Backbone as JSON Lines, residues from 0, in Angstrom:
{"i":0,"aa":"X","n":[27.07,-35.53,7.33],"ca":[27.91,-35.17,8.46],"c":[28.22,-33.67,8.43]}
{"i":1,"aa":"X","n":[28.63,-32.9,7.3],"ca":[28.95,-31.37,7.04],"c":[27.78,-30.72,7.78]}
{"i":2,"aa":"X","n":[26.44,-31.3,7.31],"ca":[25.15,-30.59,7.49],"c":[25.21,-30.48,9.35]}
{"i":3,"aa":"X","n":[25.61,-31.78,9.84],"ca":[25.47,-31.95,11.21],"c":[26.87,-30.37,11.98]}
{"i":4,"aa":"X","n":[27.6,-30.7,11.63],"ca":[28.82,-29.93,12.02],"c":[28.13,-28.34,11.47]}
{"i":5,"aa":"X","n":[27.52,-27.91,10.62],"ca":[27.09,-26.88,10.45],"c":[26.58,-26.29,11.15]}
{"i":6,"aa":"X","n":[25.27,-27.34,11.24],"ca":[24.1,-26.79,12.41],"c":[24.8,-26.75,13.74]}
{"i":7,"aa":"X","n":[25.66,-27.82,13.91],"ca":[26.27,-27.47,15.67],"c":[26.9,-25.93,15.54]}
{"i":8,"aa":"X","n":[27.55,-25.7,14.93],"ca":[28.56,-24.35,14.39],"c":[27.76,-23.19,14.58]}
{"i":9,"aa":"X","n":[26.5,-23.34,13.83],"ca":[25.3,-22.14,13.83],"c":[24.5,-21.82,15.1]}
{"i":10,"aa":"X","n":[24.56,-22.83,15.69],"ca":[23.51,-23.51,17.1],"c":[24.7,-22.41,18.05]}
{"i":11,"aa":"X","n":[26.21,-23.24,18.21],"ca":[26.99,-22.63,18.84],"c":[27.43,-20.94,19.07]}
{"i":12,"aa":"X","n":[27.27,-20.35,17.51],"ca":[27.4,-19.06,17.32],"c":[26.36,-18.09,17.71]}
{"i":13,"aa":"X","n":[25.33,-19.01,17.63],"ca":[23.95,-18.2,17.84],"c":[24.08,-17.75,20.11]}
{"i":14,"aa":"X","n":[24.34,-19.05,20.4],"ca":[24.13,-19.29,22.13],"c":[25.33,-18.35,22.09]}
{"i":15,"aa":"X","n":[26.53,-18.27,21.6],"ca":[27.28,-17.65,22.03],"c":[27.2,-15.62,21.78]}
{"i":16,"aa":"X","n":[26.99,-15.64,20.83],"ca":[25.72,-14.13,20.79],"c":[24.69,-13.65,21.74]}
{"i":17,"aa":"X","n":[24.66,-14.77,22.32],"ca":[23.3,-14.79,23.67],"c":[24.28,-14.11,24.86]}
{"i":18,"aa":"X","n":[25.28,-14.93,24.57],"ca":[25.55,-14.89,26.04],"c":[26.68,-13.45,25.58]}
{"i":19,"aa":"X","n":[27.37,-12.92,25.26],"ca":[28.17,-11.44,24.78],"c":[26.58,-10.53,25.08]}
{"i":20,"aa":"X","n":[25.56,-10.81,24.16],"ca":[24.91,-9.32,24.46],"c":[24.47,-9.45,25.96]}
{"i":21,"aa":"X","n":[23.89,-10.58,26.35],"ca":[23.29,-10.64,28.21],"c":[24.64,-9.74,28.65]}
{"i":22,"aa":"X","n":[26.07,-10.5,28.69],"ca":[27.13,-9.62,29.23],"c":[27.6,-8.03,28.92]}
{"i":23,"aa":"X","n":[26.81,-8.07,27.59],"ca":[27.7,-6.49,27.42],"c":[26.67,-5.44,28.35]}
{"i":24,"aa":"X","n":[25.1,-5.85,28.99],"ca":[24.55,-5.04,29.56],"c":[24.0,-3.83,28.62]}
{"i":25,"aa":"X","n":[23.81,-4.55,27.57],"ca":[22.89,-3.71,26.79],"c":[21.26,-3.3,26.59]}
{"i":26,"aa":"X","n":[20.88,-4.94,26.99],"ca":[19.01,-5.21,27.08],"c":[19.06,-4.53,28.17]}
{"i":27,"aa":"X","n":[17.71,-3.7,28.27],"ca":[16.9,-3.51,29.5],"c":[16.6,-3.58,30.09]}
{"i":28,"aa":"X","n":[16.9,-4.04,31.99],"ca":[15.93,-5.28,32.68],"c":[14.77,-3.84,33.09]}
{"i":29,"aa":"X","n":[14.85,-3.31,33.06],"ca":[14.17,-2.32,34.14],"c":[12.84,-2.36,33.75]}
{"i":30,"aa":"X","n":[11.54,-2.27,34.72],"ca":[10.12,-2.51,34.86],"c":[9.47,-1.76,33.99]}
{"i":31,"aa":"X","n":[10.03,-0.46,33.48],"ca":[9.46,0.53,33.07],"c":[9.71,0.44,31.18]}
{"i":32,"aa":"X","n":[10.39,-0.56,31.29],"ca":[10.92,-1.19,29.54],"c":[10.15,-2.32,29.28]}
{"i":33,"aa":"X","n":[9.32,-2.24,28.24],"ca":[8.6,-3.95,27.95],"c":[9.54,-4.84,27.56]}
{"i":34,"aa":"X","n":[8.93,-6.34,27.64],"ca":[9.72,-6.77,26.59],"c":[9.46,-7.02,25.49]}
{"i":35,"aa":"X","n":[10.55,-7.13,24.81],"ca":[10.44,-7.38,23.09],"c":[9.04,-8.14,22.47]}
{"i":36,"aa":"X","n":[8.8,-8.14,21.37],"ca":[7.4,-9.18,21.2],"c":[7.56,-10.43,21.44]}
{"i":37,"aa":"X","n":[8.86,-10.63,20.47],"ca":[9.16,-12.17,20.33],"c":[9.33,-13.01,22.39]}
{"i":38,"aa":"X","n":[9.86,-11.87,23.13],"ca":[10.0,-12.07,24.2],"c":[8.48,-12.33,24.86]}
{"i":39,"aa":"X","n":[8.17,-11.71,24.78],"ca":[6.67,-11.56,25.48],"c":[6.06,-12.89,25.15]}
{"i":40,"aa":"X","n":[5.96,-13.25,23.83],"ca":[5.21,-14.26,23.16],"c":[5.63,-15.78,23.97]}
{"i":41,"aa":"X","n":[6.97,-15.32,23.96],"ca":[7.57,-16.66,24.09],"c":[7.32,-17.33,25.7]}
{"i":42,"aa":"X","n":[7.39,-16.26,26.59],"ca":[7.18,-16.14,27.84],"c":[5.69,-16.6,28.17]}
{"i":43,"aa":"X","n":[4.43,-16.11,27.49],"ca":[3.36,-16.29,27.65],"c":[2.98,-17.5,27.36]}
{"i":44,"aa":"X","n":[3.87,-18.26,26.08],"ca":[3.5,-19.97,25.58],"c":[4.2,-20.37,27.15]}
{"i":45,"aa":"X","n":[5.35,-20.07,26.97],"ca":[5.55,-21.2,28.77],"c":[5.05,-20.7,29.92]}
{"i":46,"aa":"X","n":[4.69,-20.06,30.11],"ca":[3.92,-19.95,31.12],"c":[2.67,-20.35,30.92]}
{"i":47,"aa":"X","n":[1.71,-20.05,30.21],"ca":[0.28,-20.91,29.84],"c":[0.48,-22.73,29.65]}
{"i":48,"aa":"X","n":[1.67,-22.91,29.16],"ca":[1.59,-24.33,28.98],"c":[2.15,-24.97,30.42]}
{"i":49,"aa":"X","n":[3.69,-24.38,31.05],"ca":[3.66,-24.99,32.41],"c":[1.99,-25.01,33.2]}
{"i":50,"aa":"X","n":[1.32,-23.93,33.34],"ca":[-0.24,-24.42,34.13],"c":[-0.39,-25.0,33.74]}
{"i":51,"aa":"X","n":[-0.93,-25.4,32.35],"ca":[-1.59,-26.26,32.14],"c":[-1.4,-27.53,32.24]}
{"i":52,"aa":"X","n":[0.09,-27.9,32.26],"ca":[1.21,-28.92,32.29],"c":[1.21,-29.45,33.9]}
{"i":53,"aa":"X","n":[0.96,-28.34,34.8],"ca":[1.58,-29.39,36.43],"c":[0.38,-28.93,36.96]}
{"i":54,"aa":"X","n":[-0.61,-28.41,36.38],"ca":[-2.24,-28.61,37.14],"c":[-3.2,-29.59,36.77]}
{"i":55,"aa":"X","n":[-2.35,-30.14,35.81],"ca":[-3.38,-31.52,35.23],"c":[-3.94,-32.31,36.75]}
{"i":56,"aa":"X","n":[-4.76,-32.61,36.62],"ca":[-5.35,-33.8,37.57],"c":[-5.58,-33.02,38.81]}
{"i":57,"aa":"X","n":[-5.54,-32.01,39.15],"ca":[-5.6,-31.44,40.26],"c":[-7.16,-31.69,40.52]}
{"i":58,"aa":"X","n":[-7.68,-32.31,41.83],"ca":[-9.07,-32.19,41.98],"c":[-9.95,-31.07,42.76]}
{"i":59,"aa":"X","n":[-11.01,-30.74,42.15],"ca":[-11.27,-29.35,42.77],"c":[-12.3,-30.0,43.8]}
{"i":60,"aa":"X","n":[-12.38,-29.1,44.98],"ca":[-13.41,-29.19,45.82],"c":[-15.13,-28.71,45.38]}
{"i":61,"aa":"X","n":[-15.7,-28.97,45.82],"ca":[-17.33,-27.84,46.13],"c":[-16.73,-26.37,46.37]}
{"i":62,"aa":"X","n":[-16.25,-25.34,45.95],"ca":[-16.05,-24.13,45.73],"c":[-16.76,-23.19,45.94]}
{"i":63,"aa":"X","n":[-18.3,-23.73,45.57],"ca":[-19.83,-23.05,46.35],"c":[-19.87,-23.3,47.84]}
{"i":64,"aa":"X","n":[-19.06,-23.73,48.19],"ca":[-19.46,-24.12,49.7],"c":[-18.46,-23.29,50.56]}
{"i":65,"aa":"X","n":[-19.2,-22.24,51.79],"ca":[-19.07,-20.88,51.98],"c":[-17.33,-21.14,52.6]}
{"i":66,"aa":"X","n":[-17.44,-22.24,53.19],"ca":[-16.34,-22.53,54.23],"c":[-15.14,-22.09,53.46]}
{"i":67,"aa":"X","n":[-15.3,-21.95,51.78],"ca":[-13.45,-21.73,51.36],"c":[-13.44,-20.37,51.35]}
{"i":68,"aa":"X","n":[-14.52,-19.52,50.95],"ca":[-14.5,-18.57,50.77],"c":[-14.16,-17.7,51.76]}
{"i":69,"aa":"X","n":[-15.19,-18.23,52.99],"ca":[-14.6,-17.17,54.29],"c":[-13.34,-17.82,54.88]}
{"i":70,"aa":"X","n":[-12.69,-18.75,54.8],"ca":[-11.79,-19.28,55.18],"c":[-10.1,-18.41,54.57]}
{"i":71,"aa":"X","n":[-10.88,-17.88,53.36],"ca":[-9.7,-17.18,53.13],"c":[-9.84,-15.72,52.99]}
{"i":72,"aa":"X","n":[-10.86,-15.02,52.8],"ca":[-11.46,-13.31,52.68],"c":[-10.34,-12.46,53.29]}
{"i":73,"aa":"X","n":[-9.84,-12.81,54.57],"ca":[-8.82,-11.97,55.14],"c":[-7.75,-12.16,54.56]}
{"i":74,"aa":"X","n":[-7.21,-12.95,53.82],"ca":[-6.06,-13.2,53.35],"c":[-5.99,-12.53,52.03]}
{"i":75,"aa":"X","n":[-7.11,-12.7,51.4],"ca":[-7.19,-12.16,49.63],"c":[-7.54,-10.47,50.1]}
{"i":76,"aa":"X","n":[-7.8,-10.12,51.67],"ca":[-8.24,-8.75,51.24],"c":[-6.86,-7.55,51.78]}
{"i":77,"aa":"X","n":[-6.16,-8.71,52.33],"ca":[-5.22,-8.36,53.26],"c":[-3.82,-8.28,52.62]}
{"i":78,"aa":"X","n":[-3.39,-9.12,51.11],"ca":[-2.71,-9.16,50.4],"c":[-3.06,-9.13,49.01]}
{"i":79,"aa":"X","n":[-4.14,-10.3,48.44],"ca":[-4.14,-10.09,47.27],"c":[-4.77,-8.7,46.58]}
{"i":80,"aa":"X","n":[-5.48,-8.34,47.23],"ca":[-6.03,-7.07,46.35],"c":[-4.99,-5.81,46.41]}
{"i":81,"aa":"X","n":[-4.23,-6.17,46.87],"ca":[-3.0,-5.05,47.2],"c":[-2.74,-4.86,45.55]}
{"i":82,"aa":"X","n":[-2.25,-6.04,45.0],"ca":[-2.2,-5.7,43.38],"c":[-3.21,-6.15,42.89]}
{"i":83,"aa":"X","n":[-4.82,-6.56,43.02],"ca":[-5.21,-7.42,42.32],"c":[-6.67,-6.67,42.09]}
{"i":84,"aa":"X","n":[-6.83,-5.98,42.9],"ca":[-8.11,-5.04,43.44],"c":[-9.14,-5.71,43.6]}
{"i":85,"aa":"X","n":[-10.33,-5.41,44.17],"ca":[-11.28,-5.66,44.22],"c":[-12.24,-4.93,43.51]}
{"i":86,"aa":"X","n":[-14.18,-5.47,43.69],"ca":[-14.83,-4.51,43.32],"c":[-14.41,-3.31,44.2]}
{"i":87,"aa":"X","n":[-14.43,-2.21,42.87],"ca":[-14.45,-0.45,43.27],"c":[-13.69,-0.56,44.43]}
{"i":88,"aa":"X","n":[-12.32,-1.09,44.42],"ca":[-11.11,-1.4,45.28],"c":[-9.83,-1.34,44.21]}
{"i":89,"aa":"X","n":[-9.55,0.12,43.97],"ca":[-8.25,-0.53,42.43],"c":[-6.99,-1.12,43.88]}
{"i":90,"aa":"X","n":[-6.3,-1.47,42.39],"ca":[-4.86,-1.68,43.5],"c":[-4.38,-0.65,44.08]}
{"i":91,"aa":"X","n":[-3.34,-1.04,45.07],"ca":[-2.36,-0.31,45.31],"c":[-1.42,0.53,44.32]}
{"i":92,"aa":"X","n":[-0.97,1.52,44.55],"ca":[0.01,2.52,43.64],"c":[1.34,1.71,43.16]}
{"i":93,"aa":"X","n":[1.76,1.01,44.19],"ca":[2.9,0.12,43.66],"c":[2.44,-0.7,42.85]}
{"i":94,"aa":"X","n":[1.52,-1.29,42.53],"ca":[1.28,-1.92,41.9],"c":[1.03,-2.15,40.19]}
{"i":95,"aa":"X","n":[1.1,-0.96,40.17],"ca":[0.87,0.25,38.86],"c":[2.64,-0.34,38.63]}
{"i":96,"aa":"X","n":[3.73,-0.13,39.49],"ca":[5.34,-0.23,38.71],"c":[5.4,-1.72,38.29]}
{"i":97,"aa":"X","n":[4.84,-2.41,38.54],"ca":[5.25,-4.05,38.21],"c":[4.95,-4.16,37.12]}
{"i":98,"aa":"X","n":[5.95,-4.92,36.7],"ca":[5.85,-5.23,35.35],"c":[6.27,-7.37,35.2]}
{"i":99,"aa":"X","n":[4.98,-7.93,34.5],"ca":[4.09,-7.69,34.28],"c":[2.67,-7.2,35.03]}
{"i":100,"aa":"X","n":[2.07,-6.15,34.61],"ca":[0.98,-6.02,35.01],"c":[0.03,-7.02,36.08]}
{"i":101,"aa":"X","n":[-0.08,-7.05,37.42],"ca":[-1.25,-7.68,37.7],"c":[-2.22,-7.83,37.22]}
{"i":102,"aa":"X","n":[-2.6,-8.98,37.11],"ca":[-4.31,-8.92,36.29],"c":[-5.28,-8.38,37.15]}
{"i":103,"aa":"X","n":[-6.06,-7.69,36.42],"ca":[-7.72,-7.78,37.65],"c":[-8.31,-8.69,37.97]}
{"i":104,"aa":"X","n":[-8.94,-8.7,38.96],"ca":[-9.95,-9.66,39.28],"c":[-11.62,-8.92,39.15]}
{"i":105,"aa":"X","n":[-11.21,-8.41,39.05],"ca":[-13.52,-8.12,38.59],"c":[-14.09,-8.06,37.74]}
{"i":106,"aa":"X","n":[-12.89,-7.9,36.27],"ca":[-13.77,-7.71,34.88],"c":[-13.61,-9.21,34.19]}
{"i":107,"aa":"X","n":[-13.67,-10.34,34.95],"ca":[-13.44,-11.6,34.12],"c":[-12.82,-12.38,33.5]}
{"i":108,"aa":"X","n":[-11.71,-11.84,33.17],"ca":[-10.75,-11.68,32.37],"c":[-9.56,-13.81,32.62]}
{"i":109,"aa":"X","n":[-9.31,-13.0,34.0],"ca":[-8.62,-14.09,34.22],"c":[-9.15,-15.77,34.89]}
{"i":110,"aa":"X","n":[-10.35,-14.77,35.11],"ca":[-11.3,-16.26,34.91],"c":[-12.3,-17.31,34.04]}
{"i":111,"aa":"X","n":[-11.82,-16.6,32.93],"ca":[-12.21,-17.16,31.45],"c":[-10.32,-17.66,31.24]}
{"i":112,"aa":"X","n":[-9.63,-17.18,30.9],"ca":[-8.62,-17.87,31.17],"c":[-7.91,-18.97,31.97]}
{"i":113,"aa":"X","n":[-8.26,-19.16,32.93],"ca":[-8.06,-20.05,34.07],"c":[-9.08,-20.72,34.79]}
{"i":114,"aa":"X","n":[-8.66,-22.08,34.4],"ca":[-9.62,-23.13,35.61],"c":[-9.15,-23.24,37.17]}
{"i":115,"aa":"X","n":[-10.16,-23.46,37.9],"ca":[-9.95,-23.62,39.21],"c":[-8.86,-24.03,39.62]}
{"i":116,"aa":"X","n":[-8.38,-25.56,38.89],"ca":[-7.34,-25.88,39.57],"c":[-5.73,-25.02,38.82]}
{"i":117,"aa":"X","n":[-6.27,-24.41,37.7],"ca":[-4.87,-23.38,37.06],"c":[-4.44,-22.61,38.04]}
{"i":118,"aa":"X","n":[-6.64,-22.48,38.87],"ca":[-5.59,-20.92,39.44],"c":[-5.09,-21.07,41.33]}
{"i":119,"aa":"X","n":[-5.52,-22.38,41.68],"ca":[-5.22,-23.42,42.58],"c":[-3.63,-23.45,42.53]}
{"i":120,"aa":"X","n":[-3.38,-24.11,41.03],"ca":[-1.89,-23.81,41.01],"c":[-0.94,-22.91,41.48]}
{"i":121,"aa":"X","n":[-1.49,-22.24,40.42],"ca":[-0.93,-20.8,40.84],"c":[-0.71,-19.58,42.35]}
{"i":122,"aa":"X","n":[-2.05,-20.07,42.3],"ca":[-1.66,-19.26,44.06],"c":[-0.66,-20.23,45.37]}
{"i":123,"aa":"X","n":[-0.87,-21.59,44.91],"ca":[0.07,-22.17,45.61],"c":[1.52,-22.19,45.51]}
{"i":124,"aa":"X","n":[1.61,-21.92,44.11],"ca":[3.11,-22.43,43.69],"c":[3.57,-20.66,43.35]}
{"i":125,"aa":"X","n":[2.81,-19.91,42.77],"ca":[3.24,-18.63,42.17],"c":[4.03,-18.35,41.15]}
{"i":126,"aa":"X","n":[4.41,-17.66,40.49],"ca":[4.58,-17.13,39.36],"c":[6.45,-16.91,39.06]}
{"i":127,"aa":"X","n":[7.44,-17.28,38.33],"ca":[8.11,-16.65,38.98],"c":[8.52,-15.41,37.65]}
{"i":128,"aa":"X","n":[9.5,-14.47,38.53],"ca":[9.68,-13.26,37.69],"c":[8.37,-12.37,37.3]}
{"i":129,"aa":"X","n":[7.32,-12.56,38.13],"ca":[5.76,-12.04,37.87],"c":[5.67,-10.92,39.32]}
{"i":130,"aa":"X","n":[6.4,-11.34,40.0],"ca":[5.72,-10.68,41.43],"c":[4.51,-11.49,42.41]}
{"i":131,"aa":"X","n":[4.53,-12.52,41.49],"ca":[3.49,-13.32,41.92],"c":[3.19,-14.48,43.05]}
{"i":132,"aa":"X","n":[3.64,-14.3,44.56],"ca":[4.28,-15.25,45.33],"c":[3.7,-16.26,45.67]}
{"i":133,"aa":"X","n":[4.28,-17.45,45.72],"ca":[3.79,-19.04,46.28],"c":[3.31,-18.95,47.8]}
{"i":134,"aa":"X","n":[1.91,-19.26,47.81],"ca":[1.09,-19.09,49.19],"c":[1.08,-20.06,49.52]}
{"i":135,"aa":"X","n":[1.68,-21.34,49.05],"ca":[1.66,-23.08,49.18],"c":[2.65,-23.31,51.13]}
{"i":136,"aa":"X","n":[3.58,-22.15,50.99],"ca":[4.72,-22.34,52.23],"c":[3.83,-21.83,53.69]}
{"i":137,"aa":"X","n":[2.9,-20.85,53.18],"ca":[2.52,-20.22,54.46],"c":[1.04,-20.33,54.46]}
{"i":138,"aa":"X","n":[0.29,-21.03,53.71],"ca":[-1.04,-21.27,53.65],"c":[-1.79,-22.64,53.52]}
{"i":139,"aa":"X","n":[-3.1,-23.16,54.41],"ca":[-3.23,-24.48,54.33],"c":[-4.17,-24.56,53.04]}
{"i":140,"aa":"X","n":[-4.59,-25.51,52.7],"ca":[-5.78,-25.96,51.59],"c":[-6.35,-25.51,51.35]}
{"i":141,"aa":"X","n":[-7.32,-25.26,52.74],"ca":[-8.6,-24.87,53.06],"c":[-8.33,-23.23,52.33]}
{"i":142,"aa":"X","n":[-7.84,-22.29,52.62],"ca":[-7.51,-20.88,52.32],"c":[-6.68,-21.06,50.71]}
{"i":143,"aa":"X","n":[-5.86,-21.87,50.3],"ca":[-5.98,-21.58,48.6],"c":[-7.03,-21.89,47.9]}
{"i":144,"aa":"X","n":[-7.77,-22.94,48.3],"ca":[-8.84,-22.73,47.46],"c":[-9.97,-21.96,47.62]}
{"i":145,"aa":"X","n":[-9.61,-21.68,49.18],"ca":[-10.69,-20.16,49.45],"c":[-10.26,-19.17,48.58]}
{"i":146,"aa":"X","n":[-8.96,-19.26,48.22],"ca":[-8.18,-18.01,47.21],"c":[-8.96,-18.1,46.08]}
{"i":147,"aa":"X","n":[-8.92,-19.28,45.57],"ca":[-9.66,-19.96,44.16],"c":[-11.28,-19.33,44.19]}
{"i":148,"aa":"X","n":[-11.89,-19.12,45.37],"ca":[-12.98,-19.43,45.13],"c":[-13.72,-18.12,45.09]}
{"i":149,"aa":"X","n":[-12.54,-17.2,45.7],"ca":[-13.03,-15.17,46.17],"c":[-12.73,-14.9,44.25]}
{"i":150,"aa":"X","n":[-11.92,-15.75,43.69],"ca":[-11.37,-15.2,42.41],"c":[-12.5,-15.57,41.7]}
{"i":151,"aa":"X","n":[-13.6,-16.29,41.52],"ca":[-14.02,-16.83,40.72],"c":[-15.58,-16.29,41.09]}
{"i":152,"aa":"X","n":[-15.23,-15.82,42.51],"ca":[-16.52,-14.76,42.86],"c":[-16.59,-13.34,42.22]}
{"i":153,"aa":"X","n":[-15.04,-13.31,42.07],"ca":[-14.84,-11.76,42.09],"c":[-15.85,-10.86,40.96]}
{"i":154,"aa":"X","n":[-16.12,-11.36,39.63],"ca":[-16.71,-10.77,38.57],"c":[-18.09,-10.05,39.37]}
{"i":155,"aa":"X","n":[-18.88,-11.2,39.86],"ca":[-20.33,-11.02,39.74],"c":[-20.64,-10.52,41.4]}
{"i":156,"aa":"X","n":[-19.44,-10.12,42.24],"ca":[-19.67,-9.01,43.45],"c":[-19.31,-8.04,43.07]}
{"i":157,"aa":"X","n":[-20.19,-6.97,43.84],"ca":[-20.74,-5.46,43.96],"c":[-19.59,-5.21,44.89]}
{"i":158,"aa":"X","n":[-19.79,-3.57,45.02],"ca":[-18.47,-3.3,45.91],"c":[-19.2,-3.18,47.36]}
{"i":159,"aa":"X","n":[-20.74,-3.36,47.63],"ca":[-21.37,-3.67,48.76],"c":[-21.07,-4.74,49.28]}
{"i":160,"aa":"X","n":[-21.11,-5.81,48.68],"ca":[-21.28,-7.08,49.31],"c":[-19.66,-7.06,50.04]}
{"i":161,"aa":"X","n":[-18.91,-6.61,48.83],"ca":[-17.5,-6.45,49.04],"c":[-17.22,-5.89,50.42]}
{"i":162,"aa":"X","n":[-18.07,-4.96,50.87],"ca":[-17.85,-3.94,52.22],"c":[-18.48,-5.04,53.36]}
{"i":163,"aa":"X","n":[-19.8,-5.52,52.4],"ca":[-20.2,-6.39,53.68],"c":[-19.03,-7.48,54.41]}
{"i":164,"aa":"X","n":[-18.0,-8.45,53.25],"ca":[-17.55,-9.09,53.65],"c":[-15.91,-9.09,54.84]}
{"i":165,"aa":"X","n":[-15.44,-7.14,54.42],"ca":[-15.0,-6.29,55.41],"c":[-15.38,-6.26,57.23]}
{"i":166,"aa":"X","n":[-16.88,-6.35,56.74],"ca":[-17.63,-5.66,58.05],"c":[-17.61,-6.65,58.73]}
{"i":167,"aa":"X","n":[-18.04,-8.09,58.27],"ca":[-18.4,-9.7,58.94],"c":[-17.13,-10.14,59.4]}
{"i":168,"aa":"X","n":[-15.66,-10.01,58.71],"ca":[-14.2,-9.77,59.23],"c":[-13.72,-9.41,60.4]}
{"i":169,"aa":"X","n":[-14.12,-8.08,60.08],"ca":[-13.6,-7.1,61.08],"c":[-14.43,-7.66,62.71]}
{"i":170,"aa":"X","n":[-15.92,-8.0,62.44],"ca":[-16.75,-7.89,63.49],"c":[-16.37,-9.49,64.3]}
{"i":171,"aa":"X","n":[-15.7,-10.59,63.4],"ca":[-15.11,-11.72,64.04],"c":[-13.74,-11.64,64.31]}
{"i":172,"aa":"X","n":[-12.85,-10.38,64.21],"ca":[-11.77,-9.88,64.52],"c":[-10.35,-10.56,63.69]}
{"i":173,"aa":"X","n":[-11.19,-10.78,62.84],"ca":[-9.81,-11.15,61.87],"c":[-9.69,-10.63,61.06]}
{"i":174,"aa":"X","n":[-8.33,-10.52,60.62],"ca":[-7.5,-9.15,60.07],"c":[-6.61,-9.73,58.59]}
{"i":175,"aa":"X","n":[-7.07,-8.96,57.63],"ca":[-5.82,-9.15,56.41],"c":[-4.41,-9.05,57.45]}
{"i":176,"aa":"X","n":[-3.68,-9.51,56.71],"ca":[-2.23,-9.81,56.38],"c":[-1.64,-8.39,56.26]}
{"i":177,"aa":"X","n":[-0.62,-7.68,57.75],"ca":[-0.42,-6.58,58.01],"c":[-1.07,-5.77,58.08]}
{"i":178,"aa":"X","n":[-2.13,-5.87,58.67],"ca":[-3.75,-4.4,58.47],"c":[-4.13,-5.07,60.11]}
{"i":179,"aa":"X","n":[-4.58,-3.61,60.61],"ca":[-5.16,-3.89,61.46],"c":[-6.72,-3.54,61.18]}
{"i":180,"aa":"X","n":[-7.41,-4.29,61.99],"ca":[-9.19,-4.21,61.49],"c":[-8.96,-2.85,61.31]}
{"i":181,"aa":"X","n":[-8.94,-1.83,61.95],"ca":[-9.05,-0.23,61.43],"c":[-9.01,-0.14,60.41]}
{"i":182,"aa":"X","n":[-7.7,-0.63,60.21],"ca":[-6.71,0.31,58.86],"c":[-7.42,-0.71,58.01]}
{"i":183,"aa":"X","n":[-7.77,-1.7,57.81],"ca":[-8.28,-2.61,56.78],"c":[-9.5,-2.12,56.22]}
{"i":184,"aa":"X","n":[-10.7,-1.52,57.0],"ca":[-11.83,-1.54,56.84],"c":[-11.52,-0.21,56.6]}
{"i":185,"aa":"X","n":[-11.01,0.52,56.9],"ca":[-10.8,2.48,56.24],"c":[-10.23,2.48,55.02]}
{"i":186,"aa":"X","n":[-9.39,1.56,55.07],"ca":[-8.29,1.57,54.29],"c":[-9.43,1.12,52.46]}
{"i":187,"aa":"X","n":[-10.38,0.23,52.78],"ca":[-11.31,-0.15,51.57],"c":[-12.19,0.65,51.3]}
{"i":188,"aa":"X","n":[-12.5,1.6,52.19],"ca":[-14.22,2.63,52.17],"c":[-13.54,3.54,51.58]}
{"i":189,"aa":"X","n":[-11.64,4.05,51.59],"ca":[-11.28,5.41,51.51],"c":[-11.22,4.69,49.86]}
{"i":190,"aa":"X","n":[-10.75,3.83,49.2],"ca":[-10.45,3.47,47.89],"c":[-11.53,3.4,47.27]}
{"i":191,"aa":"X","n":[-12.59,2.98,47.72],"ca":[-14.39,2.89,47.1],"c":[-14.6,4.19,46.72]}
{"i":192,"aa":"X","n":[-14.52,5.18,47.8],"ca":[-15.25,6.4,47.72],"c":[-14.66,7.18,46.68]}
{"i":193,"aa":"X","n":[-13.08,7.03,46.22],"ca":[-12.28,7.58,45.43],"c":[-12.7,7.33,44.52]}
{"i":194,"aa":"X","n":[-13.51,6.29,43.81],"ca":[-13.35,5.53,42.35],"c":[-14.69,6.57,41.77]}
């Protein structure tokens, strides 16, 4: 029983240390401060294990089949590459202050990490405290897994094909997300030519 009353005592002193330093406004929240290791670590087990945890069973479609891909191109070129870049497309400048880091999409990275339906998840539901927003409220099926499917293209496209899929856009008059065809299609040739 001592042992039990101890550990509550230690348990108690510890949460209550939690909660004095959160209040005294001493930690860092600011973007430009990492966090701690132990923080980081701890953050990265729950977050890798929630995906893996509420994407179980998710069934994936045919993903090769063009309809998801162009179904969503204006949407991933119109928002996601804002932080996410494309080929010889970096991100946006804001995108550089977020913390955590956006991942890339062209060097592989996050698609050796993530299965279809992880990243299915994810673009539906989003990230939170990532910057990472849930496209599940304002987007149908058909276009997240078109999301799923530009991501999983992204490695092994050129920044041509990339322009081509601009040009085929623009020329059926549909537009990223706040871009007008102009500004969309200038807006990718002026970031290419920079790199």
């Amino acid at each position: 029983m001592r042992v039990l009353l101890t550990l509550i005592f230690v348990v108690a002193l510890l949460a209550g240390g939690v909660v004095i330093y959160a209040w005294s406004g001493h930690y860092n929240i600011a973007a430009t401060q990492p966090h701690w290791f132990v923080s980081t670590s701890f953050i990265e087990l729950l977050k890798d294990r929630s995906i893996a945890a509420h994407s179980q069973g998710i069934q994936v479609p045919n993903l090769k089949d063009p309809q998801y891909a162009d179904a969503a191109f204006g949407h991933y070129h119109g928002m996601c590459r804002l932080c996410h870049g494309a080929p010889q497309v970096p991100p946006e400048k804001f995108a550089k202050g977020l913390y955590p880091s956006p991942p890339g999409m062209t060097d592989g990275h996050i698609q050796e990490e993530f299965g279809a339906g992880q990243l299915y998840w994810i673009a539906k539901h989003g990230l939170k405290m990532t910057g990472m927003p849930a496209f599940g409220p304002t987007h149908d099926e058909k276009q997240l897994w078109g999301l799923v499917a530009i991501v999983q293209q992204m490695p092994d496209m050129t920044a041509d094909q990339y322009r081509q899929k601009i040009d085929a856009m623009n020329a059926h008059g549909a537009t990223g997300h706040g871009h007008s065809n102009a500004e969309t299609a200038s807006d990718s040739h002026d970031h290419t030519e920079k790199e």
